[in-house]
Each structure stands twice: as C-alpha cells, then as structure tokens.
C-alpha cells in the first residue's frame, strides 16, 4: 500500500466559530462550492462546535460532507459538568472527533494521558478519531521534534490494537504553524509525517503504517495545499481558518483529488 491507496482526508476544524444557523449556511456553501467537481479522491469532514452538530448533520445529510466534533470526554457519563461524551456525539450523528488538538493541550490542561483516554472512549463509541500531535516552536528549535511527536503518538495509542487503527487518522500539527500563517515547508511536513508513520510501524506493522492516513495541519490554505498534499507522507489536511471560507475549503478539496 502507498499514498495512492491510502484514504486522503480533508477535515475542517471550525474551532469556536459559527452559530447553528451560520453552520447550516456554511455547510450549504461548501456543498455548492464542491458541486459538479470530483470529490471521490478524498473524504471531506467538517468538525464543528457541539451546539452546531445538529444543524450541521441535517445540512450535510446524504452529501459528501461528514460531520465531526472537536473533542469528547473519556467517561461514558457522570459528574463532569460541561462535558460531552463520545456516546452523546455518536447519538447526534457525528462520525469523527478531533482529539488532542494543541489548543486543548495549551488552554485546557489536556495531557498525553487524557488524550489516550479520550481516544479509547471515542473508538469504543464507534467514532473515528483525528488525533493531533505536534511540537512547540522551542521544541523544534531544540531539535527534539522527532522525540516529542513520537512520544505524543505512542502515549495516545497506548492500548489501541491493530484493528482499531483503521479508525484513527493522525494529524501532524506543528503548534507554531497553527493560526499563524506560518506554514511548515513541504519537506518539514513530509519529514514529520514520515516519522509518525515509522512510529506506527514500530508499534504495529509496516502494513498498518502504510494504511494509516496522516494529515498535515497548520495554516494550510487554498494557495499552499496542493504542494503540501503532493508530499508522499501527507495524506490530507486538518484546516482551521481556511475551512471557514467555503471557496477556499473547496480549493483545498480540489487540490486533494
Ligand atoms: P489553522 O488551524 O489552519 O487555522 O492554522 C489548523 C488547526 O488548528 O487544526
């Protein structure tokens, strides 16, 4: 198996943007922007705020766009005020969930261990996971990117078996590139996605590593997507800012064909 046989996935991460009515409108605009164009070369996902899920699922029903959430809790239910379980997401028609985004790690005390717990809960609920890993700028400058990203990947996948890996996408998102307009070079993106692939090979097998979709995320946009997506180890994108503009998101989807 190689890049051409792996699933390419273009996922939008809306973060804390859009009300339900705005979500319905944006999904409609995305569908209009991709209509008449070939989308068979990639899977399209929109990861939306919890309160937008219902509107987004309805707006995307029967279309090429799948709906994801941006986080989930690890417990099935209980005294966790303000939290949302993976089962709740599944019941709302969600197919994907982002876990371990650097903004969760940075602002909400997410650790590698809680990322692992959330990954397990999401898989158990029947959700597909977009697992985010990535180094800080100072870590890149210290030359420890490989160690950091490898460790994040290994801990996040603790207790996950080979069969479950088919429901996991890994998103390499260098923290210094997120929302900064400072994109990793194609070579940097490809190198670290390749490092992650090697980690998966060491944990499971070369076959699993070759079958796993590894995305790049961090200021991917309509202009740079084609070049990034052409790299041998980059199997898609996790897109923040540019996913809020239907035209730009459609250009990225086109670049993935
Ligand atoms: P960005 O965000 O595309 O706005 O840099 C990416 C992400 O945080 O997933």
CSV table of C-alpha atoms and ligand atoms in Angstrom, one decimal:
chain,number,residue,atom,x,y,z
A,1,UNK,CA,0.0,0.0,0.0
A,2,UNK,CA,1.2,3.5,-0.7
A,3,UNK,CA,-0.1,7.1,-0.8
A,4,UNK,CA,-2.4,6.4,-3.7
A,5,UNK,CA,-4.2,3.6,-1.9
A,6,UNK,CA,-4.4,5.4,1.5
A,7,UNK,CA,-7.5,7.4,2.3
A,8,UNK,CA,-7.0,11.1,1.8
A,9,UNK,CA,-9.0,13.1,4.3
A,10,UNK,CA,-9.6,16.9,4.2
A,11,UNK,CA,-11.1,18.0,7.5
A,12,UNK,CA,-12.1,21.4,8.6
A,13,UNK,CA,-11.7,22.4,12.3
A,14,UNK,CA,-14.1,25.2,12.8
A,15,UNK,CA,-12.9,25.8,16.4
A,16,UNK,CA,-15.2,28.3,18.3
A,17,UNK,CA,-16.8,29.7,15.3
A,18,UNK,CA,-20.4,29.8,13.8
A,19,UNK,CA,-23.8,29.6,15.4
A,20,UNK,CA,-26.2,26.8,14.3
A,21,UNK,CA,-27.8,28.9,11.6
A,22,UNK,CA,-24.4,30.0,10.4
A,23,UNK,CA,-23.2,26.4,10.4
A,24,UNK,CA,-26.2,25.4,8.2
A,25,UNK,CA,-25.3,28.2,5.8
A,26,UNK,CA,-21.6,27.3,5.7
A,27,UNK,CA,-22.3,23.6,5.0
A,28,UNK,CA,-24.6,24.7,2.2
A,29,UNK,CA,-21.9,26.9,0.8
A,30,UNK,CA,-19.4,24.1,0.9
A,31,UNK,CA,-21.7,21.8,-0.9
A,32,UNK,CA,-22.4,24.4,-3.6
A,33,UNK,CA,-18.7,25.1,-3.9
A,34,UNK,CA,-17.9,21.4,-4.5
A,35,UNK,CA,-20.9,20.5,-6.6
A,36,UNK,CA,-20.1,19.4,-10.1
A,37,UNK,CA,-16.5,18.8,-9.1
A,38,UNK,CA,-14.9,15.5,-8.4
A,39,UNK,CA,-14.7,14.7,-4.7
A,40,UNK,CA,-14.1,11.0,-5.0
A,41,UNK,CA,-10.4,11.4,-4.3
A,42,UNK,CA,-10.8,12.4,-0.7
A,43,UNK,CA,-13.1,12.2,2.3
A,44,UNK,CA,-14.5,15.6,3.4
A,45,UNK,CA,-15.2,16.3,7.1
A,46,UNK,CA,-16.4,19.4,8.9
A,47,UNK,CA,-15.6,19.3,12.7
A,48,UNK,CA,-17.9,21.8,14.3
A,49,UNK,CA,-18.7,23.1,17.8
A,50,UNK,CA,-21.0,20.9,19.9
A,51,UNK,CA,-24.0,23.2,19.5
A,52,UNK,CA,-23.7,23.2,15.7
A,53,UNK,CA,-23.8,19.4,15.4
A,54,UNK,CA,-27.5,19.0,14.9
A,55,UNK,CA,-27.7,21.8,12.3
A,56,UNK,CA,-24.6,20.5,10.5
A,57,UNK,CA,-25.7,16.9,10.4
A,58,UNK,CA,-29.0,17.9,8.9
A,59,UNK,CA,-27.4,20.2,6.4
A,60,UNK,CA,-24.9,17.6,5.3
A,61,UNK,CA,-27.3,14.6,5.3
A,62,UNK,CA,-26.9,12.5,2.2
A,63,UNK,CA,-24.0,14.6,0.9
A,64,UNK,CA,-20.2,14.0,0.6
A,65,UNK,CA,-19.6,16.0,3.8
A,66,UNK,CA,-19.2,14.1,7.1
A,67,UNK,CA,-19.6,15.8,10.4
A,68,UNK,CA,-17.1,15.7,13.3
A,69,UNK,CA,-16.8,17.1,16.8
A,70,UNK,CA,-13.8,18.9,18.2
A,71,UNK,CA,-13.4,17.0,21.4
A,72,UNK,CA,-15.1,14.4,23.7
A,73,UNK,CA,-14.8,13.3,27.3
A,74,UNK,CA,-13.4,9.9,28.2
A,75,UNK,CA,-16.2,8.8,30.6
A,76,UNK,CA,-19.4,7.3,29.4
A,77,UNK,CA,-21.5,9.6,31.7
A,78,UNK,CA,-21.3,11.1,35.1
A,79,UNK,CA,-20.4,14.1,37.2
A,80,UNK,CA,-18.4,16.1,34.6
A,81,UNK,CA,-20.2,19.4,34.4
A,82,UNK,CA,-19.9,21.0,30.9
A,83,UNK,CA,-18.5,17.9,29.2
A,84,UNK,CA,-19.8,15.8,26.3
A,85,UNK,CA,-19.4,12.0,26.0
A,86,UNK,CA,-18.4,10.1,22.8
A,87,UNK,CA,-21.8,8.2,23.0
A,88,UNK,CA,-23.6,11.5,23.0
A,89,UNK,CA,-21.8,12.6,19.9
A,90,UNK,CA,-22.5,9.3,18.2
A,91,UNK,CA,-26.2,9.6,19.0
A,92,UNK,CA,-26.2,13.0,17.3
A,93,UNK,CA,-24.9,11.6,14.0
A,94,UNK,CA,-21.3,12.6,14.5
A,95,UNK,CA,-18.8,10.3,12.6
A,96,UNK,CA,-15.4,11.9,13.5
A,97,UNK,CA,-13.9,13.6,16.6
A,98,UNK,CA,-10.7,15.6,16.9
A,99,UNK,CA,-8.7,14.5,20.0
A,100,UNK,CA,-5.6,16.2,21.5
A,101,UNK,CA,-5.7,19.4,19.5
A,102,UNK,CA,-2.8,21.7,20.7
A,103,UNK,CA,-5.3,24.4,21.8
A,104,UNK,CA,-6.9,21.8,24.1
A,105,UNK,CA,-3.4,20.9,25.4
A,106,UNK,CA,-2.4,24.5,25.7
A,107,UNK,CA,-5.5,26.1,27.3
A,108,UNK,CA,-7.5,23.2,28.8
A,109,UNK,CA,-4.9,21.1,30.6
A,110,UNK,CA,-5.0,18.2,28.0
A,111,UNK,CA,-2.2,15.7,28.6
A,112,UNK,CA,-0.9,12.8,26.6
A,113,UNK,CA,-2.6,10.5,29.1
A,114,UNK,CA,-6.1,12.2,28.9
A,115,UNK,CA,-5.7,12.2,25.1
A,116,UNK,CA,-5.2,8.4,25.3
A,117,UNK,CA,-8.3,8.1,27.4
A,118,UNK,CA,-10.4,10.1,25.0
A,119,UNK,CA,-9.1,8.2,22.0
A,120,UNK,CA,-10.2,4.9,23.7
A,121,UNK,CA,-13.6,6.3,24.6
A,122,UNK,CA,-14.2,7.7,21.1
A,123,UNK,CA,-13.3,4.4,19.4
A,124,UNK,CA,-15.5,2.4,21.8
A,125,UNK,CA,-18.4,4.7,20.9
A,126,UNK,CA,-17.8,3.9,17.2
A,127,UNK,CA,-16.4,7.3,16.3
A,128,UNK,CA,-13.4,7.8,14.0
A,129,UNK,CA,-10.6,9.8,15.6
A,130,UNK,CA,-8.4,12.6,14.2
A,131,UNK,CA,-5.6,12.5,16.7
A,132,UNK,CA,-3.4,15.7,16.8
A,133,UNK,CA,0.3,15.7,17.7
A,134,UNK,CA,2.9,18.4,17.1
A,135,UNK,CA,5.8,20.2,18.6
A,136,UNK,CA,6.1,23.8,20.0
A,137,UNK,CA,8.5,26.3,18.3
A,138,UNK,CA,11.0,26.0,21.1
A,139,UNK,CA,11.0,22.2,20.8
A,140,UNK,CA,11.7,22.5,17.1
A,141,UNK,CA,14.5,24.9,17.8
A,142,UNK,CA,16.0,22.5,20.4
A,143,UNK,CA,15.9,19.8,17.7
A,144,UNK,CA,13.6,17.5,19.7
A,145,UNK,CA,10.6,17.5,17.2
A,146,UNK,CA,11.0,13.8,16.5
A,147,UNK,CA,11.1,12.8,20.1
A,148,UNK,CA,8.1,14.9,21.1
A,149,UNK,CA,5.9,13.8,18.3
A,150,UNK,CA,6.9,10.2,18.7
A,151,UNK,CA,6.2,10.3,22.4
A,152,UNK,CA,2.8,12.0,21.9
A,153,UNK,CA,1.9,9.4,19.3
A,154,UNK,CA,3.0,6.4,21.4
A,155,UNK,CA,1.1,7.6,24.5
A,156,UNK,CA,-2.0,8.5,22.6
A,157,UNK,CA,-2.1,5.0,21.1
A,158,UNK,CA,-1.5,3.0,24.3
A,159,UNK,CA,-3.8,0.1,24.5
A,160,UNK,CA,-5.1,0.6,20.9
A,161,UNK,CA,-5.0,-2.5,18.8
A,162,UNK,CA,-4.1,-3.0,15.2
A,163,UNK,CA,-7.8,-3.4,14.1
A,164,UNK,CA,-8.7,-0.1,15.8
A,165,UNK,CA,-6.0,1.7,13.8
A,166,UNK,CA,-8.3,1.8,10.8
A,167,UNK,CA,-10.5,4.3,12.6
A,168,UNK,CA,-7.6,6.6,13.5
A,169,UNK,CA,-6.2,9.4,11.5
A,170,UNK,CA,-3.2,11.3,12.8
A,171,UNK,CA,-2.9,15.0,12.2
A,172,UNK,CA,0.6,16.4,12.5
A,173,UNK,CA,0.2,20.0,13.5
A,174,UNK,CA,3.3,21.9,14.4
A,175,UNK,CA,2.0,24.3,17.1
A,176,UNK,CA,4.0,27.2,15.7
A,177,UNK,CA,2.1,26.9,12.4
A,178,UNK,CA,-1.4,26.9,13.8
A,179,UNK,CA,-3.3,30.1,13.0
A,180,UNK,CA,-0.1,32.0,12.5
A,181,UNK,CA,0.1,32.0,8.7
A,182,UNK,CA,3.5,30.3,9.1
A,183,UNK,CA,3.1,27.0,7.3
A,184,UNK,CA,5.7,24.2,7.7
A,185,UNK,CA,7.6,23.7,4.5
A,186,UNK,CA,6.5,20.7,2.4
A,187,UNK,CA,9.8,19.0,3.4
A,188,UNK,CA,9.2,19.6,7.2
A,189,UNK,CA,5.6,18.4,6.9
A,190,UNK,CA,6.6,15.3,5.0
A,191,UNK,CA,9.5,14.5,7.3
A,192,UNK,CA,7.5,14.6,10.5
A,193,UNK,CA,4.5,12.7,8.9
A,194,UNK,CA,7.1,10.1,7.9
A,195,UNK,CA,8.5,10.0,11.4
A,196,UNK,CA,4.9,9.3,12.7
A,197,UNK,CA,4.5,6.6,10.1
A,198,UNK,CA,7.7,4.9,11.4
A,199,UNK,CA,6.3,5.1,14.9
A,200,UNK,CA,3.2,3.3,13.8
A,201,UNK,CA,5.3,0.7,12.0
A,202,UNK,CA,7.2,0.1,15.2
A,203,UNK,CA,4.1,-0.1,17.3
A,204,UNK,CA,2.1,-2.3,14.9
A,205,UNK,CA,3.5,-3.3,11.5
A,206,UNK,CA,4.6,-1.7,8.2
A,207,UNK,CA,1.2,-2.7,6.8
A,208,UNK,CA,-0.7,-0.7,9.4
A,209,UNK,CA,1.7,2.2,9.0
A,210,UNK,CA,1.3,2.2,5.2
A,211,UNK,CA,-2.5,2.2,5.6
A,212,UNK,CA,-2.8,5.0,8.2
A,213,UNK,CA,-3.9,8.4,7.0
A,214,UNK,CA,-1.6,11.1,8.3
A,215,UNK,CA,-2.6,14.7,7.7
A,216,UNK,CA,-0.7,17.9,8.0
A,217,UNK,CA,-2.4,20.9,9.7
A,218,UNK,CA,-1.2,24.4,10.4
A,219,UNK,CA,-2.0,27.3,8.1
A,220,UNK,CA,-2.9,25.1,5.2
A,221,UNK,CA,-4.8,27.2,2.7
A,222,UNK,CA,-6.0,27.4,-0.9
A,223,UNK,CA,-2.6,28.5,-2.0
A,224,UNK,CA,-0.3,26.0,-0.4
A,225,UNK,CA,-2.5,22.9,-0.2
A,226,UNK,CA,-1.6,21.4,-3.5
A,227,UNK,CA,2.1,21.4,-2.8
A,228,UNK,CA,1.7,20.1,0.8
A,229,UNK,CA,-0.7,17.3,-0.3
A,230,UNK,CA,1.7,16.2,-3.1
A,231,UNK,CA,4.2,15.0,-0.4
A,232,UNK,CA,4.4,11.3,-0.2
A,233,UNK,CA,3.7,11.1,3.6
A,234,UNK,CA,1.0,13.8,3.7
A,235,UNK,CA,-2.4,12.2,3.2
A,236,UNK,CA,-4.7,15.1,3.8
A,237,UNK,CA,-5.2,18.2,5.9
A,238,UNK,CA,-6.7,19.5,9.1
A,239,UNK,CA,-7.7,23.0,8.2
A,240,UNK,CA,-8.7,25.8,10.7
A,241,UNK,CA,-9.1,29.3,9.3
A,242,UNK,CA,-9.4,28.3,5.6
A,243,UNK,CA,-12.2,25.8,6.4
A,244,UNK,CA,-14.5,28.7,7.4
A,245,UNK,CA,-14.4,30.0,3.8
A,246,UNK,CA,-16.3,27.7,1.5
A,247,UNK,CA,-14.5,28.7,-1.6
A,248,UNK,CA,-11.0,28.2,0.0
A,249,UNK,CA,-12.0,24.9,1.5
A,250,UNK,CA,-13.3,23.7,-1.9
A,251,UNK,CA,-10.0,24.6,-3.5
A,252,UNK,CA,-8.2,22.5,-0.9
A,253,UNK,CA,-10.6,19.6,-1.6
A,254,UNK,CA,-9.8,20.0,-5.3
A,255,UNK,CA,-6.1,20.0,-4.6
A,256,UNK,CA,-6.5,16.6,-2.9
A,257,UNK,CA,-8.0,15.0,-5.9
B,1,LIG,P1,-5.2,26.8,11.0
B,1,LIG,O1,-5.6,25.7,12.1
B,1,LIG,O2,-5.4,26.1,9.7
B,1,LIG,O3,-6.0,28.0,11.2
B,1,LIG,O4,-3.7,27.1,11.2
B,1,LIG,C1,-5.3,24.4,12.0
B,1,LIG,C2,-5.8,23.6,13.2
B,1,LIG,O5,-5.7,24.2,14.3
B,1,LIG,O6,-6.3,22.5,13.1
